[in-house]
PDB file of C-alpha atoms in Angstrom:
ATOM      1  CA  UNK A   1     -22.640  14.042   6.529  1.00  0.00           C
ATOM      2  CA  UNK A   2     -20.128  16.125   4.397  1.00  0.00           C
ATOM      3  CA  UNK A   3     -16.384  14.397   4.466  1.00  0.00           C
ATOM      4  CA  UNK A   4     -13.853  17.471   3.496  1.00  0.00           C
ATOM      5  CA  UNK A   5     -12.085  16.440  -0.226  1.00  0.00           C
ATOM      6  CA  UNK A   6      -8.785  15.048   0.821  1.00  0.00           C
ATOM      7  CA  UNK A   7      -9.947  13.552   4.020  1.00  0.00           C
ATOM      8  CA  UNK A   8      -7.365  10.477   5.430  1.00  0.00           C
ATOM      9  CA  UNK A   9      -8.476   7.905   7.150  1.00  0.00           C
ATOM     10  CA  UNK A  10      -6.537   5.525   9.784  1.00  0.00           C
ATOM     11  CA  UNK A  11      -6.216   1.902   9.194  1.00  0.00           C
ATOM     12  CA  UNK A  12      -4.696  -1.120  10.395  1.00  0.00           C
ATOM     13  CA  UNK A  13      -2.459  -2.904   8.000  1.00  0.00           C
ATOM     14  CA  UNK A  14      -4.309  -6.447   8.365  1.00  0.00           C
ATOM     15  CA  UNK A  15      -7.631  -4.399   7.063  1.00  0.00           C
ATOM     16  CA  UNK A  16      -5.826  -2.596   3.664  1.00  0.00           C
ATOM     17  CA  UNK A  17      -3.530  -6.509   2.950  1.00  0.00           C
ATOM     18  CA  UNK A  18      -5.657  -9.169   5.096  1.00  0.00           C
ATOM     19  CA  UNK A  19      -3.059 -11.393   3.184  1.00  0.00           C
ATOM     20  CA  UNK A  20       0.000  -9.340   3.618  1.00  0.00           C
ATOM     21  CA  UNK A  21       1.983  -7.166   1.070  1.00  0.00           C
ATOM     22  CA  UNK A  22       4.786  -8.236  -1.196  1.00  0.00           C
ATOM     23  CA  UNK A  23       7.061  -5.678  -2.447  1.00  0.00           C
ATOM     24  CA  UNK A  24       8.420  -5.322  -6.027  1.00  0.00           C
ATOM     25  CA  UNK A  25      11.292  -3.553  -7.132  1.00  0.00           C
ATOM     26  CA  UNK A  26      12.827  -0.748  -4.733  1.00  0.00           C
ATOM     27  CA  UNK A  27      11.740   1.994  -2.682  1.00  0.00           C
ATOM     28  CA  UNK A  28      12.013   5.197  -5.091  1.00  0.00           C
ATOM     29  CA  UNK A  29      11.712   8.783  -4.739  1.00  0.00           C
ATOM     30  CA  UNK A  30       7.852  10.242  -5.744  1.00  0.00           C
ATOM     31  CA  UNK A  31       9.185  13.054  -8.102  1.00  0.00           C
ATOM     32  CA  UNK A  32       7.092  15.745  -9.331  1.00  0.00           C
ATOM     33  CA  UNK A  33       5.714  15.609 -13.008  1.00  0.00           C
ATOM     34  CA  UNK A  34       7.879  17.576 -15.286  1.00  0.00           C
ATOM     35  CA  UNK A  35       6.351  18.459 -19.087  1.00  0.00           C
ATOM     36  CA  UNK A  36       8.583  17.998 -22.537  1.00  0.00           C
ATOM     37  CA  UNK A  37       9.731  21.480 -22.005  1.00  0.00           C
ATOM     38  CA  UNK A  38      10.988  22.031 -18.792  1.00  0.00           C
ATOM     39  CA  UNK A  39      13.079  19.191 -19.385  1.00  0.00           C
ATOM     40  CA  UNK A  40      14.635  20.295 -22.947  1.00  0.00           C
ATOM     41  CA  UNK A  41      15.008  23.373 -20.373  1.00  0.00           C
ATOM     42  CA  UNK A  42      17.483  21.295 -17.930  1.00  0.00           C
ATOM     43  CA  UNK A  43      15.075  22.213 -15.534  1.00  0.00           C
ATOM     44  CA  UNK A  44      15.486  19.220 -12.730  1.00  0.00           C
ATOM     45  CA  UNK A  45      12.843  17.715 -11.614  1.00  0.00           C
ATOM     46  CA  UNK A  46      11.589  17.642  -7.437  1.00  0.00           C
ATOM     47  CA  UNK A  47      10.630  15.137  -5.461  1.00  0.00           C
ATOM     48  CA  UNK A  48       7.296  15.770  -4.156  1.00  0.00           C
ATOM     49  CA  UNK A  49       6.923  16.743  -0.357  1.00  0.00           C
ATOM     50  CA  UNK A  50       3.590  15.838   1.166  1.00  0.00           C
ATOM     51  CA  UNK A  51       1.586  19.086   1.967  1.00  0.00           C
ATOM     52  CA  UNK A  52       0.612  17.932   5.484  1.00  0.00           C
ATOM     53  CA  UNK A  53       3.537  15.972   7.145  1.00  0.00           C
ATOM     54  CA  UNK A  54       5.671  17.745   5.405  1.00  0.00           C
ATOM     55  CA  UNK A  55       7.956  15.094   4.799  1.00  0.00           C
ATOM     56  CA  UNK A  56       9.542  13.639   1.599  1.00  0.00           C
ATOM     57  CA  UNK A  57       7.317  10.705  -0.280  1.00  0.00           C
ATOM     58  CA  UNK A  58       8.023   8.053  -1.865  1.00  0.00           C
ATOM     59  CA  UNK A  59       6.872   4.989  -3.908  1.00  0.00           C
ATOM     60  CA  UNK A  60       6.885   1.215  -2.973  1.00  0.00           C
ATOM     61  CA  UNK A  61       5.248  -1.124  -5.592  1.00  0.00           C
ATOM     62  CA  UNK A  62       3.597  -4.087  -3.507  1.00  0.00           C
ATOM     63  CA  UNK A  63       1.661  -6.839  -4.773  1.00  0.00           C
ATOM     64  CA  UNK A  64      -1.559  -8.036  -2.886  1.00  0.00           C
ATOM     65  CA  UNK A  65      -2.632 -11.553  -3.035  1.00  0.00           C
ATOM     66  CA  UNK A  66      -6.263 -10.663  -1.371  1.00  0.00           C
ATOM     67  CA  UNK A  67      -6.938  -9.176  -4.569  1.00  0.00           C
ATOM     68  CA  UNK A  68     -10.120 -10.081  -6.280  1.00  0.00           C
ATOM     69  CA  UNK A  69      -9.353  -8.107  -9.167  1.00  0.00           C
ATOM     70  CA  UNK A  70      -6.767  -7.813 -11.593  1.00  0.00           C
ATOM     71  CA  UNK A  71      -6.356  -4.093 -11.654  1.00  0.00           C
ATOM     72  CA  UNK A  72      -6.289  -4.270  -7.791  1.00  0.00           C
ATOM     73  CA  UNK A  73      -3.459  -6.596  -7.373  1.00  0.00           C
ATOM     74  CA  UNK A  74      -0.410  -4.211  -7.977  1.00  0.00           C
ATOM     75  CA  UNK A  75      -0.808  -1.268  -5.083  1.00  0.00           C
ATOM     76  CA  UNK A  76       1.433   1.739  -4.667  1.00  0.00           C
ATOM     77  CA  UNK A  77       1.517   2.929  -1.354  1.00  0.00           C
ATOM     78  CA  UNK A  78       3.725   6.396  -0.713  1.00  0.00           C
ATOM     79  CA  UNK A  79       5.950   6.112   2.593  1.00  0.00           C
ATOM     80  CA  UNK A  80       5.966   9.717   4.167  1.00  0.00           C
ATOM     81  CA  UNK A  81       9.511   9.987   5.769  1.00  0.00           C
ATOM     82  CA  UNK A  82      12.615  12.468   5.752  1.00  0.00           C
ATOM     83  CA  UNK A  83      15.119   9.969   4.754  1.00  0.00           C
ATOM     84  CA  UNK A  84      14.517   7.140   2.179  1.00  0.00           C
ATOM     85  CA  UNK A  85      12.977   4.222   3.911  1.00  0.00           C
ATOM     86  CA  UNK A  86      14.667   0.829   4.340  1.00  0.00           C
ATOM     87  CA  UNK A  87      12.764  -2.354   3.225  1.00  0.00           C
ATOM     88  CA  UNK A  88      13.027  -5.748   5.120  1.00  0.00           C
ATOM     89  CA  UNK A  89      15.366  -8.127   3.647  1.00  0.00           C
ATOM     90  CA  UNK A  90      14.239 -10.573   0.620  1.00  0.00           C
ATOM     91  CA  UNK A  91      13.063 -14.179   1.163  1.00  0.00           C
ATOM     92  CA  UNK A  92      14.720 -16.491  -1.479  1.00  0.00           C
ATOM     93  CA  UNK A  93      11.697 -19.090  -2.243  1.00  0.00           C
ATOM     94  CA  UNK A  94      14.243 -20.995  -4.787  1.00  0.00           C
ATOM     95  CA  UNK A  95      17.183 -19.868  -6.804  1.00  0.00           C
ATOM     96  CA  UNK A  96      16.697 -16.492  -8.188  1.00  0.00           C
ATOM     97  CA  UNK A  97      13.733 -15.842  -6.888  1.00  0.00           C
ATOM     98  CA  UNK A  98      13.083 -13.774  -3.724  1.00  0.00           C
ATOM     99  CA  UNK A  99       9.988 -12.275  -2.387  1.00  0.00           C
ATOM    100  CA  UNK A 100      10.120  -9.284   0.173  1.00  0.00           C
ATOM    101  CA  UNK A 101       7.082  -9.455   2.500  1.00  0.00           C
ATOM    102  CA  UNK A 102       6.519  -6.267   4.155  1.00  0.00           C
ATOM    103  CA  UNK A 103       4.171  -4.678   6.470  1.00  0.00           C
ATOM    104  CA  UNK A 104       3.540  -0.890   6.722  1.00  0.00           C
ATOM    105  CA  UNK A 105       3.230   1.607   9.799  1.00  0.00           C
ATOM    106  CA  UNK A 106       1.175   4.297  10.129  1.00  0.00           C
ATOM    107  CA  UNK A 107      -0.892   3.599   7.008  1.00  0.00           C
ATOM    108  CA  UNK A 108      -3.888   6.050   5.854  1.00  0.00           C
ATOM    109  CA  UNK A 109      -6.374   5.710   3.205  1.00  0.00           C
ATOM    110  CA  UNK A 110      -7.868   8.562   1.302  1.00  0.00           C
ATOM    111  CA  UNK A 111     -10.882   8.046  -1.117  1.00  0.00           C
ATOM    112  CA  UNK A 112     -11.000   9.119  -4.630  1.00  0.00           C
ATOM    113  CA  UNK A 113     -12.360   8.012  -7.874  1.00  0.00           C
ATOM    114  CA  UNK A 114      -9.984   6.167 -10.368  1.00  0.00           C
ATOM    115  CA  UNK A 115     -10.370   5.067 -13.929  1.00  0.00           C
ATOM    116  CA  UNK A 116     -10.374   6.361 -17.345  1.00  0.00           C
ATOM    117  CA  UNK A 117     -13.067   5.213 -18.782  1.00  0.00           C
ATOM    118  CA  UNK A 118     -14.943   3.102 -16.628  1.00  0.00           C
ATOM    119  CA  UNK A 119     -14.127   5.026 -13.373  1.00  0.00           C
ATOM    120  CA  UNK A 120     -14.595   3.300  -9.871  1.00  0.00           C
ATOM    121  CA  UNK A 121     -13.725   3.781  -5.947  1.00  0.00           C
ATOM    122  CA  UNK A 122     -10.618   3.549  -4.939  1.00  0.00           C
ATOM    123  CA  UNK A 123      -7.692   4.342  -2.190  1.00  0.00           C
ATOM    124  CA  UNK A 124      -4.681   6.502  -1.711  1.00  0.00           C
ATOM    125  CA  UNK A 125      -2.943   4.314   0.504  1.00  0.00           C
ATOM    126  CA  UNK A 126       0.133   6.050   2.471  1.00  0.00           C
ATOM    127  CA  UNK A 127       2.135   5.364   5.425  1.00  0.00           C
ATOM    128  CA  UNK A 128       4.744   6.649   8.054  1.00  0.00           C
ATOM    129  CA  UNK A 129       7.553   3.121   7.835  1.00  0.00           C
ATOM    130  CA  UNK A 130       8.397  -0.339   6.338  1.00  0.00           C
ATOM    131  CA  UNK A 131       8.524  -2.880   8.504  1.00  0.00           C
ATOM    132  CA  UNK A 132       9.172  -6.666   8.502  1.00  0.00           C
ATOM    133  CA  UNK A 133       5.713  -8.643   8.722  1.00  0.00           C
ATOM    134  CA  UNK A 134       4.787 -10.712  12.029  1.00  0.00           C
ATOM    135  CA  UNK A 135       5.564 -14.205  11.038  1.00  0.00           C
ATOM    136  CA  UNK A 136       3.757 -16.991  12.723  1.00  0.00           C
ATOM    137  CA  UNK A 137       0.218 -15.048  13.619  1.00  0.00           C
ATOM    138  CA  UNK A 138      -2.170 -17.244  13.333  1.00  0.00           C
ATOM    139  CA  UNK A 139      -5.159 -15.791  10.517  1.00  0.00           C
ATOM    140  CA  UNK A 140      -8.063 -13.698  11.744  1.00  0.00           C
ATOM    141  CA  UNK A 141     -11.201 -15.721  11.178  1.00  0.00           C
ATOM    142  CA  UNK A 142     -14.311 -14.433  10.705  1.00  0.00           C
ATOM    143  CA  UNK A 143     -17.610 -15.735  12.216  1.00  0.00           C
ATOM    144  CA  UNK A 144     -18.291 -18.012  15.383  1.00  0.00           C
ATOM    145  CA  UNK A 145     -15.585 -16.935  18.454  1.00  0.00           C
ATOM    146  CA  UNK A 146     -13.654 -19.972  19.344  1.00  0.00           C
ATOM    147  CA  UNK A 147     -15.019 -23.013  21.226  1.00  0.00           C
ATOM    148  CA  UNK A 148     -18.521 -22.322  19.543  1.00  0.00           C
ATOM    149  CA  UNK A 149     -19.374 -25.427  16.554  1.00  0.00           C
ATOM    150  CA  UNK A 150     -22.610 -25.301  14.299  1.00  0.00           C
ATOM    151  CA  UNK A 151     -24.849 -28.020  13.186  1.00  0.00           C
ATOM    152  CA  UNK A 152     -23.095 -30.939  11.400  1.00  0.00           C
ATOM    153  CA  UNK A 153     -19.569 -29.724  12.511  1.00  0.00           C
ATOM    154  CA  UNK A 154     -17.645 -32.024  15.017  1.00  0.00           C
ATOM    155  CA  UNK A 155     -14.804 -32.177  17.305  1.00  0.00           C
ATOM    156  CA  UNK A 156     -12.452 -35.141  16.298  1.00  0.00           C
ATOM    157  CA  UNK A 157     -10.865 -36.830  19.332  1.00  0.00           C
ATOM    158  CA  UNK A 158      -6.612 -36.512  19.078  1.00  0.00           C
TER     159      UNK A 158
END
């Protein structure tokens, strides 16, 4: 089976952050590289327009806690929108510091190889909005459906 370079894939939020998503910092623009010359130039630098959509990108900095490794646990995902994209409002967990859970709509993954030196698989991971996550779901669990027990496992009477 040949998959075309550049190839995005759907995906459902839960599946990219089974844990959720914290963001860090601010939404920012995605601007286009610009060399030591063009900028002793003046030239200004662009932000970068996403050959497909069409539509402006930019950069939010999220943290995942599903992580298993280091290098995987800061992820930045570029929001495709016209207009800059407005994140959820912070959670203050005790003075001066907040968190700002977010979810994301719309999200695609592309494939490509990563690294320097050791190189590996990983994602381009983009999306169409920002969104506040669904508080109070109760966690996807993997195995047995419910009402099922296995050997050694037992109900306790309330």
């Amino acid at each position: 089976m040949a998959v075309p370079y550049g190839t995005r894939f759907d995906a459902v939020f839960d599946q990219v952050f089974p844990m959720g998503a914290l963001m860090v910092g601010e939404v920012a623009p995605d601007m286009e590289y610009m060399s030591q010359e063009d900028k002793a130039r003046g030239k200004q630098a662009k932000q970068k327009i996403d050959e497909r959509s069409g539509k402006r990108q930019w950069k939010v900095v999220v943290t995942d806690p599903s992580a298993e490794k280091e290098r995987d646990a800061s992820v930045t995902v570029t929001v495709l929108a016209d207009v800059q994209p407005v994140p959820p409002h912070a959670v203050q967990v005790m003075p001066g510091v907040e968190v700002r859970p977010v979810a994301f709509e719309g999200l695609t993954v592309e494939p490509r190889v990563m690294g320097d030196r050791f190189k590996y698989q990983g994602f381009t991971i983009r999306a169409t909005g920002i969104a506040s996550p669904q508080v109070g779901t109760p966690p996807k669990r993997e195995g047995k459906p419910a009402g099922q027990q296995g050997q050694g496992e037992q109900k306790t009477a309330a």
